[in-house]
mmCIF file of C-alpha atoms in Angstrom:
data_model
loop_
_atom_site.group_PDB
_atom_site.id
_atom_site.type_symbol
_atom_site.label_atom_id
_atom_site.label_comp_id
_atom_site.label_asym_id
_atom_site.label_seq_id
_atom_site.Cartn_x
_atom_site.Cartn_y
_atom_site.Cartn_z
ATOM 1 C CA MET T 1 -0.006 -0.004 -0.001
ATOM 2 C CA THR T 2 1.277 3.433 -0.946
ATOM 3 C CA LYS T 3 2.013 5.444 2.181
ATOM 4 C CA THR T 4 0.752 9.020 2.467
ATOM 5 C CA VAL T 5 3.102 11.698 3.804
ATOM 6 C CA LEU T 6 2.411 15.276 4.826
ATOM 7 C CA ILE T 7 5.453 17.535 4.960
ATOM 8 C CA THR T 8 5.392 21.104 6.212
ATOM 9 C CA GLY T 9 7.542 23.863 4.746
ATOM 10 C CA VAL T 10 8.307 22.369 1.302
ATOM 11 C CA SER T 11 8.856 25.659 -0.551
ATOM 12 C CA SER T 12 12.665 25.392 -0.228
ATOM 13 C CA GLY T 13 15.586 23.692 1.473
ATOM 14 C CA ILE T 14 15.228 20.420 3.407
ATOM 15 C CA GLY T 15 11.410 20.376 2.970
ATOM 16 C CA GLU T 16 11.575 20.707 -0.790
ATOM 17 C CA ALA T 17 14.332 18.132 -1.151
ATOM 18 C CA THR T 18 12.519 15.660 1.125
ATOM 19 C CA ALA T 19 9.227 16.052 -0.737
ATOM 20 C CA ILE T 20 10.929 15.326 -4.020
ATOM 21 C CA ALA T 21 12.918 12.345 -2.631
ATOM 22 C CA LEU T 22 9.813 10.722 -1.095
ATOM 23 C CA ALA T 23 7.709 11.238 -4.178
ATOM 24 C CA GLN T 24 10.444 9.593 -6.267
ATOM 25 C CA ALA T 25 10.524 6.711 -3.805
ATOM 26 C CA GLY T 26 6.781 6.021 -4.344
ATOM 27 C CA TYR T 27 5.163 7.811 -1.426
ATOM 28 C CA ARG T 28 2.091 9.952 -1.967
ATOM 29 C CA VAL T 29 3.338 13.324 -0.848
ATOM 30 C CA PHE T 30 1.378 16.350 0.270
ATOM 31 C CA GLY T 31 3.496 19.465 0.778
ATOM 32 C CA GLY T 32 2.431 22.247 3.064
ATOM 33 C CA VAL T 33 3.200 25.768 1.833
ATOM 34 C CA ARG T 34 1.886 29.138 2.969
ATOM 35 C CA THR T 35 1.083 30.394 -0.547
ATOM 36 C CA PRO T 36 0.769 27.525 -3.077
ATOM 37 C CA ALA T 37 0.345 29.947 -6.030
ATOM 38 C CA LYS T 38 3.813 31.443 -5.453
ATOM 39 C CA VAL T 39 5.680 28.084 -5.314
ATOM 40 C CA ASP T 40 7.072 26.223 -8.336
ATOM 41 C CA LEU T 41 5.471 22.838 -8.855
ATOM 42 C CA LEU T 42 7.387 19.833 -7.551
ATOM 43 C CA PRO T 43 7.064 16.529 -9.420
ATOM 44 C CA GLY T 44 4.742 14.110 -7.619
ATOM 45 C CA VAL T 45 3.921 16.582 -4.803
ATOM 46 C CA GLU T 46 0.392 17.823 -4.138
ATOM 47 C CA PHE T 47 0.453 21.238 -2.408
ATOM 48 C CA VAL T 48 -1.897 22.198 0.433
ATOM 49 C CA GLU T 49 -2.133 25.664 1.896
ATOM 50 C CA LEU T 50 -0.599 25.407 5.305
ATOM 51 C CA ASP T 51 0.799 28.043 7.629
ATOM 52 C CA VAL T 52 1.729 26.226 10.856
ATOM 53 C CA ARG T 53 1.135 29.450 12.812
ATOM 54 C CA ASN T 54 -2.577 29.338 11.957
ATOM 55 C CA ASP T 55 -4.732 26.854 13.933
ATOM 56 C CA GLU T 56 -7.649 26.813 11.505
ATOM 57 C CA GLN T 57 -5.428 26.503 8.484
ATOM 58 C CA VAL T 58 -3.599 23.576 10.013
ATOM 59 C CA ARG T 59 -6.874 21.760 10.738
ATOM 60 C CA GLN T 60 -8.170 22.461 7.276
ATOM 61 C CA ALA T 61 -4.979 21.265 5.537
ATOM 62 C CA VAL T 62 -4.826 18.030 7.548
ATOM 63 C CA GLY T 63 -8.539 17.435 6.876
ATOM 64 C CA GLN T 64 -7.960 17.976 3.193
ATOM 65 C CA VAL T 65 -5.198 15.347 3.129
ATOM 66 C CA PHE T 66 -7.380 12.818 5.052
ATOM 67 C CA GLU T 67 -10.261 13.524 2.597
ATOM 68 C CA LYS T 68 -8.116 13.013 -0.517
ATOM 69 C CA ALA T 69 -5.957 10.086 0.692
ATOM 70 C CA GLY T 70 -8.051 8.525 3.443
ATOM 71 C CA ARG T 71 -5.157 8.503 5.880
ATOM 72 C CA ILE T 72 -1.857 10.074 6.835
ATOM 73 C CA ASP T 73 0.865 7.528 7.517
ATOM 74 C CA ILE T 74 3.731 9.936 8.091
ATOM 75 C CA VAL T 75 3.951 13.618 9.002
ATOM 76 C CA ILE T 76 7.221 15.427 8.728
ATOM 77 C CA ASN T 77 7.365 18.668 10.697
ATOM 78 C CA ASN T 78 9.987 20.592 8.794
ATOM 79 C CA ALA T 79 8.751 24.221 8.778
ATOM 80 C CA GLY T 80 11.051 26.408 10.867
ATOM 81 C CA VAL T 81 12.583 29.839 11.312
ATOM 82 C CA SER T 82 15.898 31.033 12.777
ATOM 83 C CA LEU T 83 17.018 34.036 14.733
ATOM 84 C CA ILE T 84 20.563 35.327 15.393
ATOM 85 C CA GLY T 85 21.533 37.724 18.125
ATOM 86 C CA PRO T 86 22.221 38.065 21.861
ATOM 87 C CA VAL T 87 19.582 36.521 24.139
ATOM 88 C CA GLU T 88 19.517 39.850 26.007
ATOM 89 C CA ALA T 89 18.637 41.790 22.859
ATOM 90 C CA ALA T 90 15.771 39.567 21.711
ATOM 91 C CA SER T 91 12.327 41.108 22.204
ATOM 92 C CA ASP T 92 9.310 39.214 23.479
ATOM 93 C CA THR T 93 7.771 39.599 20.015
ATOM 94 C CA GLU T 94 10.819 38.075 18.293
ATOM 95 C CA ALA T 95 10.974 35.201 20.746
ATOM 96 C CA GLN T 96 7.266 34.469 20.487
ATOM 97 C CA ALA T 97 7.366 34.573 16.673
ATOM 98 C CA LEU T 98 10.160 32.011 16.599
ATOM 99 C CA PHE T 99 8.484 29.667 19.072
ATOM 100 C CA ASP T 100 5.150 30.057 17.323
ATOM 101 C CA THR T 101 6.655 28.334 14.268
ATOM 102 C CA ASN T 102 9.361 26.050 15.669
ATOM 103 C CA LEU T 103 7.453 24.630 18.648
ATOM 104 C CA PHE T 104 3.789 25.579 18.636
ATOM 105 C CA GLY T 105 3.600 25.064 14.865
ATOM 106 C CA VAL T 106 4.747 21.480 15.346
ATOM 107 C CA LEU T 107 2.293 21.042 18.237
ATOM 108 C CA ARG T 108 -0.601 22.283 16.088
ATOM 109 C CA VAL T 109 0.211 19.847 13.320
ATOM 110 C CA MET T 110 0.635 16.912 15.709
ATOM 111 C CA ARG T 111 -2.676 17.663 17.478
ATOM 112 C CA ALA T 112 -4.373 17.754 14.084
ATOM 113 C CA VAL T 113 -3.013 14.434 12.773
ATOM 114 C CA LEU T 114 -3.092 12.356 15.909
ATOM 115 C CA PRO T 115 -6.859 11.607 16.035
ATOM 116 C CA GLY T 116 -6.678 10.089 12.547
ATOM 117 C CA MET T 117 -3.519 8.153 13.390
ATOM 118 C CA ARG T 118 -5.162 6.766 16.507
ATOM 119 C CA ARG T 119 -8.162 5.645 14.524
ATOM 120 C CA GLN T 120 -5.987 3.841 11.962
ATOM 121 C CA LYS T 121 -3.787 2.519 14.812
ATOM 122 C CA SER T 122 -0.567 3.498 13.079
ATOM 123 C CA GLY T 123 1.518 6.508 12.186
ATOM 124 C CA LEU T 124 4.948 8.112 12.276
ATOM 125 C CA ILE T 125 5.677 11.673 13.283
ATOM 126 C CA VAL T 126 9.116 12.949 12.206
ATOM 127 C CA ASN T 127 10.203 16.207 13.760
ATOM 128 C CA ILE T 128 13.144 18.023 12.200
ATOM 129 C CA SER T 129 15.371 19.249 15.007
ATOM 130 C CA SER T 130 19.013 20.414 14.786
ATOM 131 C CA VAL T 131 22.397 19.844 16.325
ATOM 132 C CA LEU T 132 21.509 22.933 18.289
ATOM 133 C CA GLY T 133 18.792 20.821 19.898
ATOM 134 C CA PHE T 134 21.514 19.094 21.905
ATOM 135 C CA LEU T 135 24.508 21.414 21.545
ATOM 136 C CA PRO T 136 23.629 25.167 21.854
ATOM 137 C CA ALA T 137 25.656 27.806 20.043
ATOM 138 C CA PRO T 138 26.322 31.425 20.968
ATOM 139 C CA PHE T 139 23.946 34.060 19.635
ATOM 140 C CA MET T 140 21.429 31.376 18.625
ATOM 141 C CA GLY T 141 19.989 30.913 22.061
ATOM 142 C CA LEU T 142 16.301 31.259 21.153
ATOM 143 C CA TYR T 143 16.611 28.947 18.138
ATOM 144 C CA ALA T 144 18.506 26.383 20.249
ATOM 145 C CA SER T 145 15.970 26.592 23.050
ATOM 146 C CA SER T 146 13.098 25.983 20.623
ATOM 147 C CA LYS T 147 14.865 22.866 19.371
ATOM 148 C CA HIS T 148 15.612 21.673 22.892
ATOM 149 C CA ALA T 149 11.914 22.058 23.660
ATOM 150 C CA LEU T 150 10.993 20.216 20.487
ATOM 151 C CA GLU T 151 13.253 17.307 21.522
ATOM 152 C CA GLY T 152 11.635 17.084 24.950
ATOM 153 C CA LEU T 153 8.116 17.274 23.481
ATOM 154 C CA SER T 154 8.945 14.576 20.964
ATOM 155 C CA GLU T 155 10.292 12.119 23.564
ATOM 156 C CA SER T 156 7.330 12.679 25.880
ATOM 157 C CA LEU T 157 4.776 12.304 23.053
ATOM 158 C CA ASP T 158 6.387 9.025 21.906
ATOM 159 C CA HIS T 159 5.711 7.492 25.289
ATOM 160 C CA GLU T 160 2.116 8.625 25.158
ATOM 161 C CA VAL T 161 1.183 7.393 21.699
ATOM 162 C CA ARG T 162 3.251 4.232 21.352
ATOM 163 C CA GLY T 163 0.321 2.159 22.602
ATOM 164 C CA PHE T 164 -1.723 3.294 19.616
ATOM 165 C CA GLY T 165 0.865 2.055 17.075
ATOM 166 C CA ILE T 166 2.283 5.590 16.567
ATOM 167 C CA ARG T 167 5.921 6.573 16.972
ATOM 168 C CA VAL T 168 7.708 9.925 17.115
ATOM 169 C CA MET T 169 11.176 10.419 15.581
ATOM 170 C CA LEU T 170 13.743 13.220 15.594
ATOM 171 C CA VAL T 171 16.097 14.038 12.717
ATOM 172 C CA GLU T 172 19.000 16.323 13.711
ATOM 173 C CA PRO T 173 20.809 18.016 10.790
ATOM 174 C CA GLY T 174 24.018 19.903 11.270
ATOM 175 C CA PHE T 175 24.543 23.218 9.496
ATOM 176 C CA THR T 176 22.860 22.912 6.114
ATOM 177 C CA SER T 177 23.260 25.119 3.055
ATOM 178 C CA THR T 178 19.697 26.436 3.030
ATOM 179 C CA ARG T 179 18.082 29.843 3.130
ATOM 180 C CA LEU T 180 17.057 29.196 6.720
ATOM 181 C CA ASP T 181 20.695 29.330 7.870
ATOM 182 C CA SER T 182 22.117 31.690 5.274
ATOM 183 C CA ASN T 183 19.337 34.298 5.575
ATOM 184 C CA ALA T 184 18.533 33.907 9.276
ATOM 185 C CA THR T 185 16.643 36.848 10.865
ATOM 186 C CA ARG T 186 18.703 39.156 13.106
ATOM 187 C CA VAL T 187 17.336 40.616 16.309
ATOM 188 C CA GLU T 188 16.469 44.273 15.868
ATOM 189 C CA THR T 189 17.884 45.658 19.102
ATOM 190 C CA ILE T 190 21.628 46.440 18.949
ATOM 191 C CA ILE T 191 23.645 46.328 22.188
ATOM 192 C CA PRO T 192 27.118 47.707 21.446
ATOM 193 C CA ASP T 193 28.882 45.523 24.019
ATOM 194 C CA TYR T 194 28.031 42.414 21.980
ATOM 195 C CA ILE T 195 28.899 43.710 18.483
ATOM 196 C CA ALA T 196 32.477 42.373 18.254
ATOM 197 C CA ALA T 197 31.661 38.860 19.470
ATOM 198 C CA LEU T 198 28.448 38.756 17.421
ATOM 199 C CA THR T 199 30.322 39.712 14.299
ATOM 200 C CA GLN T 200 32.914 36.947 14.904
ATOM 201 C CA ALA T 201 30.227 34.397 15.535
ATOM 202 C CA THR T 202 28.230 35.438 12.495
ATOM 203 C CA VAL T 203 31.254 35.094 10.226
ATOM 204 C CA ALA T 204 31.921 31.664 11.636
ATOM 205 C CA LEU T 205 28.279 30.657 11.179
ATOM 206 C CA GLN T 206 28.332 31.693 7.535
ATOM 207 C CA LYS T 207 31.442 29.571 6.962
ATOM 208 C CA GLN T 208 29.704 26.589 8.602
ATOM 209 C CA VAL T 209 26.666 27.122 6.342
ATOM 210 C CA SER T 210 28.764 27.522 3.181
ATOM 211 C CA ALA T 211 30.484 24.216 3.912
ATOM 212 C CA GLY T 212 27.310 22.629 5.183
ATOM 213 C CA THR T 213 25.416 19.555 4.049
ATOM 214 C CA ARG T 214 23.256 19.848 0.968
ATOM 215 C CA PRO T 215 19.495 19.552 1.565
ATOM 216 C CA THR T 216 19.331 16.558 -0.745
ATOM 217 C CA ALA T 217 21.717 14.634 1.578
ATOM 218 C CA VAL T 218 19.511 15.393 4.585
ATOM 219 C CA ALA T 219 16.451 14.293 2.538
ATOM 220 C CA ASP T 220 18.178 11.013 1.799
ATOM 221 C CA ARG T 221 18.788 10.500 5.489
ATOM 222 C CA ILE T 222 15.191 11.213 6.305
ATOM 223 C CA LEU T 223 14.090 8.682 3.626
ATOM 224 C CA SER T 224 16.403 6.109 5.114
ATOM 225 C CA ALA T 225 15.182 6.788 8.655
ATOM 226 C CA ILE T 226 11.513 6.387 7.930
ATOM 227 C CA GLY T 227 12.096 3.274 5.857
ATOM 228 C CA GLY T 228 14.347 1.541 8.328
ATOM 229 C CA LYS T 229 14.112 0.134 11.854
ATOM 230 C CA TYR T 230 12.674 2.661 14.283
ATOM 231 C CA ARG T 231 15.063 4.746 16.308
ATOM 232 C CA MET T 232 14.178 7.931 18.204
ATOM 233 C CA ARG T 233 17.142 10.102 17.060
ATOM 234 C CA HIS T 234 18.825 10.230 13.684
ATOM 235 C CA THR T 235 21.730 12.605 13.062
ATOM 236 C CA ALA T 236 21.406 13.754 9.459
ATOM 237 C CA ASP T 237 25.036 14.072 8.428
ATOM 238 C CA ARG T 238 28.586 13.179 9.483
ATOM 239 C CA SER T 239 29.274 16.454 11.317
ATOM 240 C CA ALA T 240 26.038 16.123 13.288
ATOM 241 C CA LYS T 241 26.918 12.533 14.249
ATOM 242 C CA LEU T 242 30.367 13.575 15.399
ATOM 243 C CA LEU T 243 29.000 16.432 17.489
ATOM 244 C CA SER T 244 26.434 14.060 19.017
ATOM 245 C CA ILE T 245 29.189 11.661 20.107
ATOM 246 C CA LEU T 246 31.351 14.501 21.445
ATOM 247 C CA ARG T 247 28.388 15.907 23.382
ATOM 248 C CA ARG T 248 27.762 12.535 25.017
ATOM 249 C CA PHE T 249 31.298 11.347 25.727
ATOM 250 C CA ALA T 250 33.795 14.249 25.663
ATOM 251 C CA PRO T 251 34.558 16.220 28.855
ATOM 252 C CA ALA T 252 32.266 19.192 29.271
ATOM 253 C CA ALA T 253 35.159 21.604 29.422
ATOM 254 C CA SER T 254 36.489 20.343 26.115
ATOM 255 C CA VAL T 255 33.087 20.703 24.430
ATOM 256 C CA ASP T 256 32.751 24.212 25.786
ATOM 257 C CA LYS T 257 36.194 25.177 24.554
ATOM 258 C CA GLY T 258 35.443 23.698 21.137
ATOM 259 C CA VAL T 259 32.223 25.594 20.740
ATOM 260 C CA ARG T 260 33.860 28.916 21.684
ATOM 261 C CA SER T 261 36.764 28.271 19.307
ATOM 262 C CA THR T 262 34.397 27.369 16.442
ATOM 263 C CA PHE T 263 32.523 30.655 16.862
ATOM 264 C CA GLY T 264 35.610 32.849 17.335
ATOM 265 C CA LEU T 265 35.019 33.600 21.015
ATOM 266 C CA LYS T 266 37.770 34.017 23.580
ATOM 267 C CA SER T 267 38.241 31.197 26.043
#
């Protein structure tokens, strides 16, 4: 039986690459985009209007997929935004906007698909996290905290829904050459004391992104993860896997020193 997949945020980057890869692999793919008319068609992908910040639109999009396909076997929560700047400088509005997409957007989609998955007694929820979900970086504190929260939410939910034949999975990419990382939003407030360190860290970030994994490689990892034996966490590339091992087994002081060195900060 052909499996039906709903992916959020398929207009570019990892979402777009994943939608194409799954369609080519034989899945029936529905791609969520905020404005379908403004997005180039993707082969084998059916677009649904879906802004994860809008409760009613999420419910309608999920309902539309269930109506057309009869079921949703897999949902991939990919839509996300980033924010660079000192934690101190971030406004409530900026923080809330980021969490509204990265955490509450995922929550909205999961709440919408779970009743149908419980009825069919099967389903897989794949949440796209980040290496920053387990290893925070300077000047990306709000983004990192949203991914930490996503990881906790995902683990808790997996315990709750496992008895219904549903599992929750995390995919953790490293720095990826996408618009999300290269065009990340900057906090509006400028605090002079942070400018030098922020500049250094931003230059380092851009270097990481330029040398980062291609979205197609992350898409291949997602395809492999959903088609293989279940595991909660999947690092999406070699750098992410290495960082995961270091985070778990290296001395904390060494990890701390490595992060500061990577982002051009004084020890």
